[in-house]
Coordinates of C-alpha atoms and ligand atoms in Angstrom, one line a residue:
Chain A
X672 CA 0.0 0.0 0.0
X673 CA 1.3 3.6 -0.7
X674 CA -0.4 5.7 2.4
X675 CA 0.1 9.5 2.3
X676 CA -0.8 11.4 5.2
X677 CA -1.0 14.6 6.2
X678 CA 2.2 15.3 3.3
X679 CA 2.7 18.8 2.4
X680 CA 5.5 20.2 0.7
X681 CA 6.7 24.4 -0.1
X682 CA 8.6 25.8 -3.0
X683 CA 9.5 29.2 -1.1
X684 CA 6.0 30.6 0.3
X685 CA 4.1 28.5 -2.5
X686 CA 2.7 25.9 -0.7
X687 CA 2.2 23.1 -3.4
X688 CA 1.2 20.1 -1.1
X689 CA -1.3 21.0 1.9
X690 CA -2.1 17.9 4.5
X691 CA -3.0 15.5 1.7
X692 CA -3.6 12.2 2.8
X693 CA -4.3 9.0 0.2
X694 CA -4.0 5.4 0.1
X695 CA -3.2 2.9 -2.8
X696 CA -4.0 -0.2 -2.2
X697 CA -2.1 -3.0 -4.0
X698 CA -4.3 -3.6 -7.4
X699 CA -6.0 -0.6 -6.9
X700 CA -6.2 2.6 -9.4
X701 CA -6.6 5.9 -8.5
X702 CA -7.1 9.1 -10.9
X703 CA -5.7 11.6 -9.8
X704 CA -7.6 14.7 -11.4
X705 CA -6.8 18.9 -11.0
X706 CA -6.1 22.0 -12.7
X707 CA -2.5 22.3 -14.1
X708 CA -0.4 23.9 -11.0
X709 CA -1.9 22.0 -8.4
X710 CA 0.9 20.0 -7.4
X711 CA -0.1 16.8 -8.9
X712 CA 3.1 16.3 -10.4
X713 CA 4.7 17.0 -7.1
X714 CA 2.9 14.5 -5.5
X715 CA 4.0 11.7 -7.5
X716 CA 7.9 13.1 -7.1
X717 CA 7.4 13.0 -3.9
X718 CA 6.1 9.5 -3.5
X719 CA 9.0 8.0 -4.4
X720 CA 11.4 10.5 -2.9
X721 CA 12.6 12.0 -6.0
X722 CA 11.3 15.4 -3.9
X723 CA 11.8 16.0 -0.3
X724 CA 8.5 17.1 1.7
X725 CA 8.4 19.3 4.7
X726 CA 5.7 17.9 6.5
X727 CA 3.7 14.2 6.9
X728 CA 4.9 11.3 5.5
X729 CA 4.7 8.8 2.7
X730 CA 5.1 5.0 3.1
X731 CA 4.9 2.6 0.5
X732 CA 4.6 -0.8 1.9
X733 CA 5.1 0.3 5.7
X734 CA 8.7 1.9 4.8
X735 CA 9.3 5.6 5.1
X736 CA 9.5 7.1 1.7
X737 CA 11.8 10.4 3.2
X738 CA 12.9 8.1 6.4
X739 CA 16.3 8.3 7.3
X740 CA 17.5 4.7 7.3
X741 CA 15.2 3.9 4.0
X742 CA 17.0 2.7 1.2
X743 CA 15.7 4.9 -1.3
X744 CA 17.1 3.0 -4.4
X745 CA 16.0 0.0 -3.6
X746 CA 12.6 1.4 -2.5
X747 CA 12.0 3.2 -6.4
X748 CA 12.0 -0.2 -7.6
X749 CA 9.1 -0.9 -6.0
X750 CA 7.6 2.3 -7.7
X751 CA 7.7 2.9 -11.1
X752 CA 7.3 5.9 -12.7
X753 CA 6.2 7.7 -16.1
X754 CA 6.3 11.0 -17.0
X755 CA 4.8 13.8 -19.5
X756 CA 8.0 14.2 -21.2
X757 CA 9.0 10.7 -21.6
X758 CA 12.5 11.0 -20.9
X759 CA 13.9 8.3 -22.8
X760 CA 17.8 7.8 -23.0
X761 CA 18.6 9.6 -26.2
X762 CA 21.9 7.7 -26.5
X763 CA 20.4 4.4 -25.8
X764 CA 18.1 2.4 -28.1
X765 CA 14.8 1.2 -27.4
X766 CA 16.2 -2.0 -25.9
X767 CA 18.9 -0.5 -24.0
X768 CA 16.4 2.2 -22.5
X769 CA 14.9 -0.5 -21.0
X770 CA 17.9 -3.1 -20.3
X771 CA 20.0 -0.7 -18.8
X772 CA 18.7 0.0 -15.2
X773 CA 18.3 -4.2 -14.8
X774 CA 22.5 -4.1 -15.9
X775 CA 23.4 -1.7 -13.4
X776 CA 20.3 -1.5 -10.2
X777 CA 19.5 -5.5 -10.2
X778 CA 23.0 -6.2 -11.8
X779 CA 21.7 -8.7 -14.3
X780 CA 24.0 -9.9 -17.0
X781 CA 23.7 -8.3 -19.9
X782 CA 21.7 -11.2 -21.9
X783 CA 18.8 -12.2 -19.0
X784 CA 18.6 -7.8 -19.1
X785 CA 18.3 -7.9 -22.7
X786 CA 15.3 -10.9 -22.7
X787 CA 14.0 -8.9 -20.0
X788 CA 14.1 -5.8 -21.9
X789 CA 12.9 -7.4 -24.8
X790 CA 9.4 -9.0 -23.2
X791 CA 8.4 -5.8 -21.9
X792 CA 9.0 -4.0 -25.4
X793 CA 6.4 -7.0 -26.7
X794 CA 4.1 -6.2 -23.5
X795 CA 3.3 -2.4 -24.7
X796 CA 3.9 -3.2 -28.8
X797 CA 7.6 -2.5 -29.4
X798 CA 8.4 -5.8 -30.7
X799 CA 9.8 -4.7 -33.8
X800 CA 11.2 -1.1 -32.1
X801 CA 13.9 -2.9 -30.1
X802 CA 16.6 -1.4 -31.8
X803 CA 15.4 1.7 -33.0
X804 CA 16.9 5.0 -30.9
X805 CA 13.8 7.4 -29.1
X806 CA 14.7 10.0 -32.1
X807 CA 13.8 7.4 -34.5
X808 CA 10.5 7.1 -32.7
X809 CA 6.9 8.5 -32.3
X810 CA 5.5 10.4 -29.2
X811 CA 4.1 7.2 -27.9
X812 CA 6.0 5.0 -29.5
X813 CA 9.1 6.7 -26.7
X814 CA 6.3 6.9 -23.8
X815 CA 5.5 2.9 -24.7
X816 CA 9.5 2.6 -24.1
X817 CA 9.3 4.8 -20.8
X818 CA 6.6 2.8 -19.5
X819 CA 8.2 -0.9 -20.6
X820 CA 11.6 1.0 -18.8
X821 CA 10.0 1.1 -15.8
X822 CA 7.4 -2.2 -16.3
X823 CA 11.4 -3.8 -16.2
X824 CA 12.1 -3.2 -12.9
X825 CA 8.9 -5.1 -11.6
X826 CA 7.5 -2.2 -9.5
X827 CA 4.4 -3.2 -7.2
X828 CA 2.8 0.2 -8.1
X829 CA 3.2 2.6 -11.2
X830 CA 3.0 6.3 -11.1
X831 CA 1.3 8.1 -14.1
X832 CA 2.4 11.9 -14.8
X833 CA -0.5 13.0 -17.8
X834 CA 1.7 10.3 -19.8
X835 CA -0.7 11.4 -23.0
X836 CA -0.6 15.3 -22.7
X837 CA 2.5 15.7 -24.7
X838 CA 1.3 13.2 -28.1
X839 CA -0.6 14.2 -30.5
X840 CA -4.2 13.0 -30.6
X841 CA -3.6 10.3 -32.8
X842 CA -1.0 8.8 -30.5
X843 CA -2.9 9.3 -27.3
X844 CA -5.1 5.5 -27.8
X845 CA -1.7 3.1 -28.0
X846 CA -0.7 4.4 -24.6
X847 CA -3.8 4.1 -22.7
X848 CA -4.3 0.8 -24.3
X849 CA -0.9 0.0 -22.0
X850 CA -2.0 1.2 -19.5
X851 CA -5.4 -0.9 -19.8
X852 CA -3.3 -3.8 -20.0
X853 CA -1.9 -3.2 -16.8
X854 CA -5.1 -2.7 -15.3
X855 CA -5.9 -6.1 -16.5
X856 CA -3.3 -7.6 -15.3
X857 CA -4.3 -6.2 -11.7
X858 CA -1.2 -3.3 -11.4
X859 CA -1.8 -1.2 -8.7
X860 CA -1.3 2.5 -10.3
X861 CA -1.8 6.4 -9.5
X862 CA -2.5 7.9 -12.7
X863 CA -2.7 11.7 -13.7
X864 CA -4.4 12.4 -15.8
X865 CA -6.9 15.2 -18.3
X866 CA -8.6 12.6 -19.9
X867 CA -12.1 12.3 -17.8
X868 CA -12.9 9.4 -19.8
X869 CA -10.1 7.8 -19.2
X870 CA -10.3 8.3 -15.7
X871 CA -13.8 7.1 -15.8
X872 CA -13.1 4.3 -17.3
X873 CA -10.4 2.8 -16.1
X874 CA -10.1 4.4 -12.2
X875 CA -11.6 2.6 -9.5
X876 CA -11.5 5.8 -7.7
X877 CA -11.1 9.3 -8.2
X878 CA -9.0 12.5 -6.7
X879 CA -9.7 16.2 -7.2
X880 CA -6.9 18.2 -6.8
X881 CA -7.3 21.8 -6.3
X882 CA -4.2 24.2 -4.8
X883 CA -2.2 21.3 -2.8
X884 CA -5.2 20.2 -1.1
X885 CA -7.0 17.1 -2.0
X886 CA -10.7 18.4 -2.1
X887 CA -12.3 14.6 -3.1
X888 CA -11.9 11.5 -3.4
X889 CA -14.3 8.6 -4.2
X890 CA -15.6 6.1 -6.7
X891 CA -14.8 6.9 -10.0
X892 CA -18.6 7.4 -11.2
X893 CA -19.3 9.0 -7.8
X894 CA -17.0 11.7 -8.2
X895 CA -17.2 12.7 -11.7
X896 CA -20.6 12.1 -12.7
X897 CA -22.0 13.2 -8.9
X898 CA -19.4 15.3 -7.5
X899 CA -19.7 16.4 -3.8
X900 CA -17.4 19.4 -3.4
X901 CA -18.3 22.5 -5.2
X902 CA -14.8 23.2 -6.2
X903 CA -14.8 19.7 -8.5
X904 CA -18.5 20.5 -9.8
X905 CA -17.1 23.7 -11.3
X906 CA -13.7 21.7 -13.0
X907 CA -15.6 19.2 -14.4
X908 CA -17.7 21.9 -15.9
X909 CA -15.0 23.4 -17.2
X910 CA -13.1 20.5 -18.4
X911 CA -16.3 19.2 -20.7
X912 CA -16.5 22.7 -22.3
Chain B
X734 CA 86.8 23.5 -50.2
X735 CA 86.0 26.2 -47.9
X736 CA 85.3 25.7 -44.2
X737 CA 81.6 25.7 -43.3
X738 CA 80.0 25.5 -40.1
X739 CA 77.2 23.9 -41.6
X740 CA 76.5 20.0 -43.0
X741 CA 74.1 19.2 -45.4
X742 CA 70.6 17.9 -43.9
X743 CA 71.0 14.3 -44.0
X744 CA 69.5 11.6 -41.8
X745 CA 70.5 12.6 -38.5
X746 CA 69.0 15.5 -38.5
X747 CA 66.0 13.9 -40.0
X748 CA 65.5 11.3 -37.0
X749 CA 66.4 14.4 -34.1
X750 CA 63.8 16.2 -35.8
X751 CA 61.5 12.8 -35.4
X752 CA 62.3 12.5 -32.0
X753 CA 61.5 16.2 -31.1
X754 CA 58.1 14.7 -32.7
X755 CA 57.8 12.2 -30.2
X756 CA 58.3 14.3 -27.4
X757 CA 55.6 16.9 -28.6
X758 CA 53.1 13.6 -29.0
X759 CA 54.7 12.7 -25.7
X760 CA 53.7 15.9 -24.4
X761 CA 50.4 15.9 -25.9
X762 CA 49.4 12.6 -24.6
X763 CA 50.4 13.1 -21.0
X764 CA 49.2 16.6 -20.6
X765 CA 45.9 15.9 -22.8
X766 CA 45.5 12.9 -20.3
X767 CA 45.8 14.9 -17.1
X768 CA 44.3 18.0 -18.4
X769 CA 40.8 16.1 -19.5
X770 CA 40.8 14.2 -16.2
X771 CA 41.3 17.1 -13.9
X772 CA 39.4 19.2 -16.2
X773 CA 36.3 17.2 -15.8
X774 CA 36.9 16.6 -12.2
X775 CA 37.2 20.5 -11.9
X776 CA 34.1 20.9 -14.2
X777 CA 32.1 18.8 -12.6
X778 CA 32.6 20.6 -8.9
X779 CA 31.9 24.2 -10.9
X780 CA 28.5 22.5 -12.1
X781 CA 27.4 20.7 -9.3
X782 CA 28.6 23.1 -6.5
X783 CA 28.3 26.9 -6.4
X784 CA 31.0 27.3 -3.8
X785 CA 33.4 25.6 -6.0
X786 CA 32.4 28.0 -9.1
X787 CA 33.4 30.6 -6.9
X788 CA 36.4 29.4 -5.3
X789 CA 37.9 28.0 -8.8
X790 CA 36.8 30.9 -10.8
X791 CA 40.2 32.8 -10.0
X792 CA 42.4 30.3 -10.8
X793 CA 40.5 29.7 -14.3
X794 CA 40.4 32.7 -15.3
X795 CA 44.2 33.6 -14.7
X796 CA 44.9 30.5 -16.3
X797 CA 42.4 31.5 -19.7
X798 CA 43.6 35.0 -19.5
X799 CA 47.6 34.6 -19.3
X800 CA 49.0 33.5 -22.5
X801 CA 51.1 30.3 -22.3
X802 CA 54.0 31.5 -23.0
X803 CA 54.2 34.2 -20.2
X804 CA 53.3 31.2 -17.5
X805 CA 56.0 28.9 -19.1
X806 CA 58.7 31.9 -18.2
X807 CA 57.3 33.1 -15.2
X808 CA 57.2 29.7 -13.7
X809 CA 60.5 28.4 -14.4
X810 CA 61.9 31.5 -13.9
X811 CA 60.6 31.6 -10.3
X812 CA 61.6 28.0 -10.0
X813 CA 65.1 29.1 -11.5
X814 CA 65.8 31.8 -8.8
X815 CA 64.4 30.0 -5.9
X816 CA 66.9 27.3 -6.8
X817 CA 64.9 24.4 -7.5
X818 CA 66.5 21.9 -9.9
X819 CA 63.7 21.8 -12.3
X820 CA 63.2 19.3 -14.5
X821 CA 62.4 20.3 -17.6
X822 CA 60.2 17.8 -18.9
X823 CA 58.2 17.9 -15.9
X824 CA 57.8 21.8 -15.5
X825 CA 56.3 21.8 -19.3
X826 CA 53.9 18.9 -18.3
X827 CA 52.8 20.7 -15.1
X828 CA 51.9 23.7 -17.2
X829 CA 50.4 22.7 -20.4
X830 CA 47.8 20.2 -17.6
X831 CA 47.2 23.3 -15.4
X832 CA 46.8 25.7 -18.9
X833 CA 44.2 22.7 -20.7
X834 CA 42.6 21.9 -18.0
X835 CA 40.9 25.5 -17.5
X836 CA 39.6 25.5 -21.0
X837 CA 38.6 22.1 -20.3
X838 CA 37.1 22.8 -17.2
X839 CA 34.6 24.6 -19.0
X840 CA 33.8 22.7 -21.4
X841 CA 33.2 20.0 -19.2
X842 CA 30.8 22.0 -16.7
X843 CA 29.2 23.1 -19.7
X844 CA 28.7 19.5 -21.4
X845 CA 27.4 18.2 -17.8
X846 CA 24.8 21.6 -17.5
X847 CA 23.4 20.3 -21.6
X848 CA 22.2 17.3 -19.9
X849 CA 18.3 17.5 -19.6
X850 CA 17.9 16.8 -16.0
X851 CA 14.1 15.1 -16.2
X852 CA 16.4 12.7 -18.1
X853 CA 18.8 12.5 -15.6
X854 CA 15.4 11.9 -13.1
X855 CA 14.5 9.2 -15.1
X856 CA 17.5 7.3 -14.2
X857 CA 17.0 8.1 -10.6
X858 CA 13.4 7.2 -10.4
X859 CA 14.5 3.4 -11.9
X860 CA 16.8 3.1 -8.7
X861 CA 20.0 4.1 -9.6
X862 CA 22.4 5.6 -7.3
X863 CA 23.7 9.4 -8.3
X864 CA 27.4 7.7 -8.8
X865 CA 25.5 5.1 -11.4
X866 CA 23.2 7.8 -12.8
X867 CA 26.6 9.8 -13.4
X868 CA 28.1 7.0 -14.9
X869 CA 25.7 5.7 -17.5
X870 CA 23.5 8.9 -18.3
X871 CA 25.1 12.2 -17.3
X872 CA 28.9 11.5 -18.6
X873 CA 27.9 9.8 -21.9
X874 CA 25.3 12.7 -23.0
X875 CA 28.1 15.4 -21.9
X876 CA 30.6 13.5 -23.8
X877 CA 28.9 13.7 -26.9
X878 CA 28.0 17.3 -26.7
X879 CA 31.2 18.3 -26.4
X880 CA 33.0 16.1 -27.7
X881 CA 34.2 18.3 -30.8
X882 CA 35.2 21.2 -28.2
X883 CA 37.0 19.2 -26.6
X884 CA 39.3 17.5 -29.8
X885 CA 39.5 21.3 -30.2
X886 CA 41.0 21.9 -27.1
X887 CA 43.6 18.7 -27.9
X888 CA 44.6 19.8 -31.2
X889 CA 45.7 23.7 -29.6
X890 CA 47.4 21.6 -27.4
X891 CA 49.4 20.2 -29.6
X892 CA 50.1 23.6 -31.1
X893 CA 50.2 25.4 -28.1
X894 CA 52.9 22.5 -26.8
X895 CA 55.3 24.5 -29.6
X896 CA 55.9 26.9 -26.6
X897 CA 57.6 25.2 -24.0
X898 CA 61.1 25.3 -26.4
X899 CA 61.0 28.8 -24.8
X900 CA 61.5 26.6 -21.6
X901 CA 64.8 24.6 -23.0
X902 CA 62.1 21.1 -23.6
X903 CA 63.2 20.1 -27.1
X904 CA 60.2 18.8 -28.9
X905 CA 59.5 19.6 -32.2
X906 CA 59.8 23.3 -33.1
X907 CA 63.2 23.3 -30.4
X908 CA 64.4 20.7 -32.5
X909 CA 63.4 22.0 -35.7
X910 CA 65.7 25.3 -34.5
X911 CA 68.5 23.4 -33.7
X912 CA 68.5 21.5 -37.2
X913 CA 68.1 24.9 -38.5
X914 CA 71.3 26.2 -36.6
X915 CA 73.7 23.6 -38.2
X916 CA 72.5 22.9 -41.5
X917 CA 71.2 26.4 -42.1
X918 CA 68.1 25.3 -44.1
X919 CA 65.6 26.2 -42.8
X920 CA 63.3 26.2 -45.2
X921 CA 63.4 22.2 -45.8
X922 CA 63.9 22.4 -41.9
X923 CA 60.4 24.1 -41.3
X924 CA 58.6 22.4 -43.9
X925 CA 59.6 18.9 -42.5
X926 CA 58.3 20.1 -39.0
X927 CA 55.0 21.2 -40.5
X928 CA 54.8 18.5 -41.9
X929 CA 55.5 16.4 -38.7
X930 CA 52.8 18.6 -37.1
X931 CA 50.5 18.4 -39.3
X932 CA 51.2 14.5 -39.3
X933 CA 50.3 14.4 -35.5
X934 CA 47.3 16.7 -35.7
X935 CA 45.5 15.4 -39.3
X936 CA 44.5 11.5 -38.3
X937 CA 43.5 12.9 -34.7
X938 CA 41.0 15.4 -36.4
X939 CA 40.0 12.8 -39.3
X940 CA 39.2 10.2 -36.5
X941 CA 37.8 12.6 -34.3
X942 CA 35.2 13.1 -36.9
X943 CA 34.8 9.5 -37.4
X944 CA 33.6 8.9 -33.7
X945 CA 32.0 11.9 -33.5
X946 CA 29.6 10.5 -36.0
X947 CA 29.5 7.4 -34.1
X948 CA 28.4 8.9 -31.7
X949 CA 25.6 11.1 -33.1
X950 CA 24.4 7.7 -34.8
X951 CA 20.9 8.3 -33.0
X952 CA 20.0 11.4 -34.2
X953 CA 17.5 11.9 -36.7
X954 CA 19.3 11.5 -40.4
Ligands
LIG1395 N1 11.1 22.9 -8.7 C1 10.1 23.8 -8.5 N2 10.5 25.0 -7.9 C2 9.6 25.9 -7.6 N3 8.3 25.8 -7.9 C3 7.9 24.6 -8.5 C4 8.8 23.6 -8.8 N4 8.1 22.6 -9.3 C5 6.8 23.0 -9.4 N5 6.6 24.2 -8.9 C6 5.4 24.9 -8.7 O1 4.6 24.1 -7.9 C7 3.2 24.2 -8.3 C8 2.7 22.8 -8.6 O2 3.4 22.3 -9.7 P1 3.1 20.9 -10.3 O3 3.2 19.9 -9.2 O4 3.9 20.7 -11.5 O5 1.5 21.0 -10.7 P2 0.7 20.1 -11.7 O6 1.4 18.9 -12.0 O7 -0.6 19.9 -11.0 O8 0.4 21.0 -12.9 C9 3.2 25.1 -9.5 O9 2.8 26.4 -9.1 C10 4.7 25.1 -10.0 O10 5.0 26.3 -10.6
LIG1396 MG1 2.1 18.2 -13.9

C-alpha cells in the first residue's frame, strides 16, 4: 500500500502540497484529477522521494519514503514511474532504455537484461522497435518505451504523470491501451491524468486536486458524474467545455 | 673546399627532428590525459557546487587569460631563482595540464549543464544511485555534446605545446631550430616540422570526426 498522510510540501511561500492524505492499495487505481499547477506532479515526485517534503509522511509498503535509514534506491524499484516528457535515454536504443537499469540496479547480465528488456518492449507493442533510438521514434512510441523502462524493474505500483498530454491526438489511444493492459493484469497505479474518460473508465476511484489540497476523493462514477465538493462541480464543468 | 660550419641535412638531422616529434606527441598525450581528467573533475565541482564556481573561478580565469608563453617563463623563472633543480620535462607537463585543464574545465561543466535533468530523473526514479546515474547517463550525454570542443582543445594543445622550447624542452619546433642552426636550411627544416605537425594533428581530427559520428548515430538522419 502507498499511504500519504497529512504530506505537504513548499517551494518558497508557495505551498504546493497541503495535508494531503491517500491510500493505494495494492491492485488498486486511483485518478488523480486537477487543474494544471496544483501539485499533482509533485505528488508523485514526492512518493518515491525524488522530492523531499516538509511535512507528513509517505510509506509505501510500511517503509518511510523520506525516512532516514530507507534505502531509497531500492525502495524506487518498488515504484515505477512515467512522466509527460517521456524522458527516454537519447543515446540508448529502445532495448537498451529498458535493459539498462536491470544491468546496473538488479545487476543482471547483460543477456537475461536484454530478454527482459525485450518482453516488456512486446508487452506495450515494441516488438519490432527494439533497436530503433527514441529520435527514431513516435510520441508514444518513446512513452511505450518509458513505461516498458520502468514495467522492467517489476515495480508493485506505477505512477502516471499526464503520460498522453505531450502526443498528438492520434498517438494518445496506443498508450492508454498500455495502460489498460496493466489494469488487467491487476497493477496497482496512481495515474494523472486530463482525460475524464479515461479516468472514468479505467479508475476505481477518483481525486480532485485543487491548490495542494486534495478536495475529493471517491468512486470513479461517484466523483465525476455526482461530485460532492463544489470546487470539482465547477472543473468538471469546465473540463467538458 | 671552404670551411663551413654547416652539413648538409641528412639523416641525422632527419631522425632528431623525429624524435622532437615524439616528445611533442609525448607531451600531448600526457598533458591531454591529465588536463581532461582534472578538467572534468574540476568541471564537474563548478557544475554541481556553487561554492566551488566561486572558489575556482580565480584560478580559471588567470589560467584562460595569461598567454602560455608568459606562465611557461614566469614559472621556471621563479623556480630558477628560488633554486629548484627543475626538470624540464616535468615543468612543461605541469603547465600545459594546469593551462588545458581551465579550458577544459569549461567545457566540461558546460557538457554536464546540456544534460536534460528530467532525463537525468529518469535514471533516478528506476533506482539508480547518483554515482550510477553519473556513470551511464550524465557522462555519456556530456561526452557527446562536447566532444568536438574538446578535440578542439587537444589539437591547440598540440600547437600550443610549440611553446615550451622557450623553456629549454626540445620537442619539435626546439628541435626544428636546432636543425636549422647547423644545416642552415631552414626552409626544408620548417617544412619537414610542419609536416611532422600536421602529421600528428590530421588523423587525430579525421578520427575525431569519425567517432563523432558514431556517436551522433541516434540522431535523426
Ligand atoms: N522545482 C520547483 N520549484 C519551484 N516551484 C515549483 C517547482 N516545481 C513545481 N513548482 C510549482 O509548484 C506548483 C505545482 O506544480 P506541479 O506539481 O507541476 O503541478 P501540476 O502537475 O498539478 O500541474 C506550480 O505552481 C509550480 O509552478
Ligand atoms: Mg504536472
Amino acid at each position: 500500500m502507498i499511504s500519504l498522510r497529512d504530506v505537504s510540501k513548499r517551494y518558497g511561500l508557495l505551498r504546493v502540497l497541503d495535508g494531503v492524505s491517500l491510500d493505494v492499495e495494492r491492485g488498486e487505481v486511483v485518478c488523480l484529477i486537477g487543474p494544471s499547477g496544483s501539485g499533482k506532479s509533485t505528488l508523485l515526485q514526492c512518493v518515491n522521494g525524488l522530492e523531499a517534503i516538509d511535512g507528513g509522511s509517505i510509506a509505501v509498503d510500511g517503509e518511510a519514503v523520506h525516512g532516514r535509514g530507507t534505502n531509497i534506491n531500492r525502495l524506487r524499484q518498488k515504484l515505477g514511474i512515467v512522466f509527460q516528457q517521456y524522458n527516454t535515454f537519447p543515446h540508448l536504443t529502445a532495448l537498451e532504455n529498458v535493459a539498462l537499469a536491470l544491468r546496473v540496479v538488479k545487476r543482471m547480465p547483460r543477456r537475461d537484461a536484454e530478454a527482459a528488456a525485450a518482453r516488456q518492449l512486446a508487452y506495450v507493442g515494441l516488438d519490432g522497435k527494439a533497436d530503433q533510438y527514441p529520435s527514431r521514434l513516435s510520441g508514444g512510441q518513446q512513452q511505450r518505451v518509458a513505461i516498458a523502462r520502468a514495467l522492467a524493474m517489476q515495480p508493485h505500483y506505477m505512477l502516471f504523470d499526464e503520460v498522453t498530454s505531450a502526443l498528438d491526438p492520434e498517438l494518445v489511444g496506443e498508450v492508454l491501451q498500455s495502460l489498460r493492459k496493466l489494469r488487467a493484469d491487476g497493477m496497482a497505479m496512481l495515474i494523472v491524468t486530463h482525460e475524464m474518460a479515461f479516468a472514468r473508465e479505467i479508475g476505481d476511484r477518483v481525486a480532485f486536486f485543487q491548490e495542494g489540497k486534495l478536495v475529493e476523493v471517491g468512486p470513479a462514477s461517484q466523483v465525476l458524474d455526482a461530485p460532492r465538493d463544489g470546487r470539482t462541480a465547477k472543473f468538471l464543468g469546465r473540463a467538458a467545455q | 673546399m671552404s670551411f663551413s660550419p654547416y652539413h648538409e641535412f641528412n639523416w641525422t638531422d632527419c631522425w632528431f627532428l623525429l624524435q622532437g616529434a615524439g616528445r611533442t606527441i609525448l607531451l600531448m598525450l600526457v598533458a591531454g590525459t591529465l588536463a581532461t581528467v582534472l578538467g572534468v573533475a574540476v568541471g564537474w565541482l563548478r557544475f554541481a557546487s556553487r561554492a566551488a564556481r566561486i572558489l575556482t573561478a580565480p584560478a580559471i580565469d588567470v589560467l584562460r587569460s595569461v598567454p602560455l608563453l608568459v606562465l611557461l617563463i614566469l614559472v621556471s623563472s621563479v623556480f630558477g631563482i628560488a633554486g629548484f633543480d627543475i626538470d624540464v620535462f616535468g615543468t612543461a607537463v605541469a603547465i600545459l595540464t594546469l593551462y588545458a585543464a581551465a579550458f577544459a574545465a569549461e567545457v566540461a561543466r558546460a557538457g554536464f549543464a546540456s544534460v536534460d535533468r528530467r532525463t537525468r530523473r529518469a535514471a533516478r526514479s528506476l533506482g539508480m544511485t547518483a554515482g550510477q546515474e553519473a556513470r551511464h547517463v550524465l557522462l555519456p550525454l556530456a561526452a557527446r555534446t562536447v566532444f568536438p570542443a574538446w578535440v578542439s582543445l587537444m589539437l591547440a594543445l598540440v600547437k600550443d605545446s610549440a611553446l615550451v622550447s622557450a623553456i629549454g624542452y626540445v620537442e619539435l619546433l626546439k628541435a626544428s631550430q636546432v636543425a636549422v642552426t647547423q644545416t642552415n636550411q631552414p626552409f626544408l627544416v620548417f617544412a619537414l616540422s610542419g609536416l611532422l605537425y600536421f602529421a600528428i594533428c590530421y588523423p587525430c581530427s579525421v578520427l575525431s570526426r569519425n567517432l563523432e559520428a558514431r556517436m551522433k548515430h541516434d540522431l535523426a538522419a
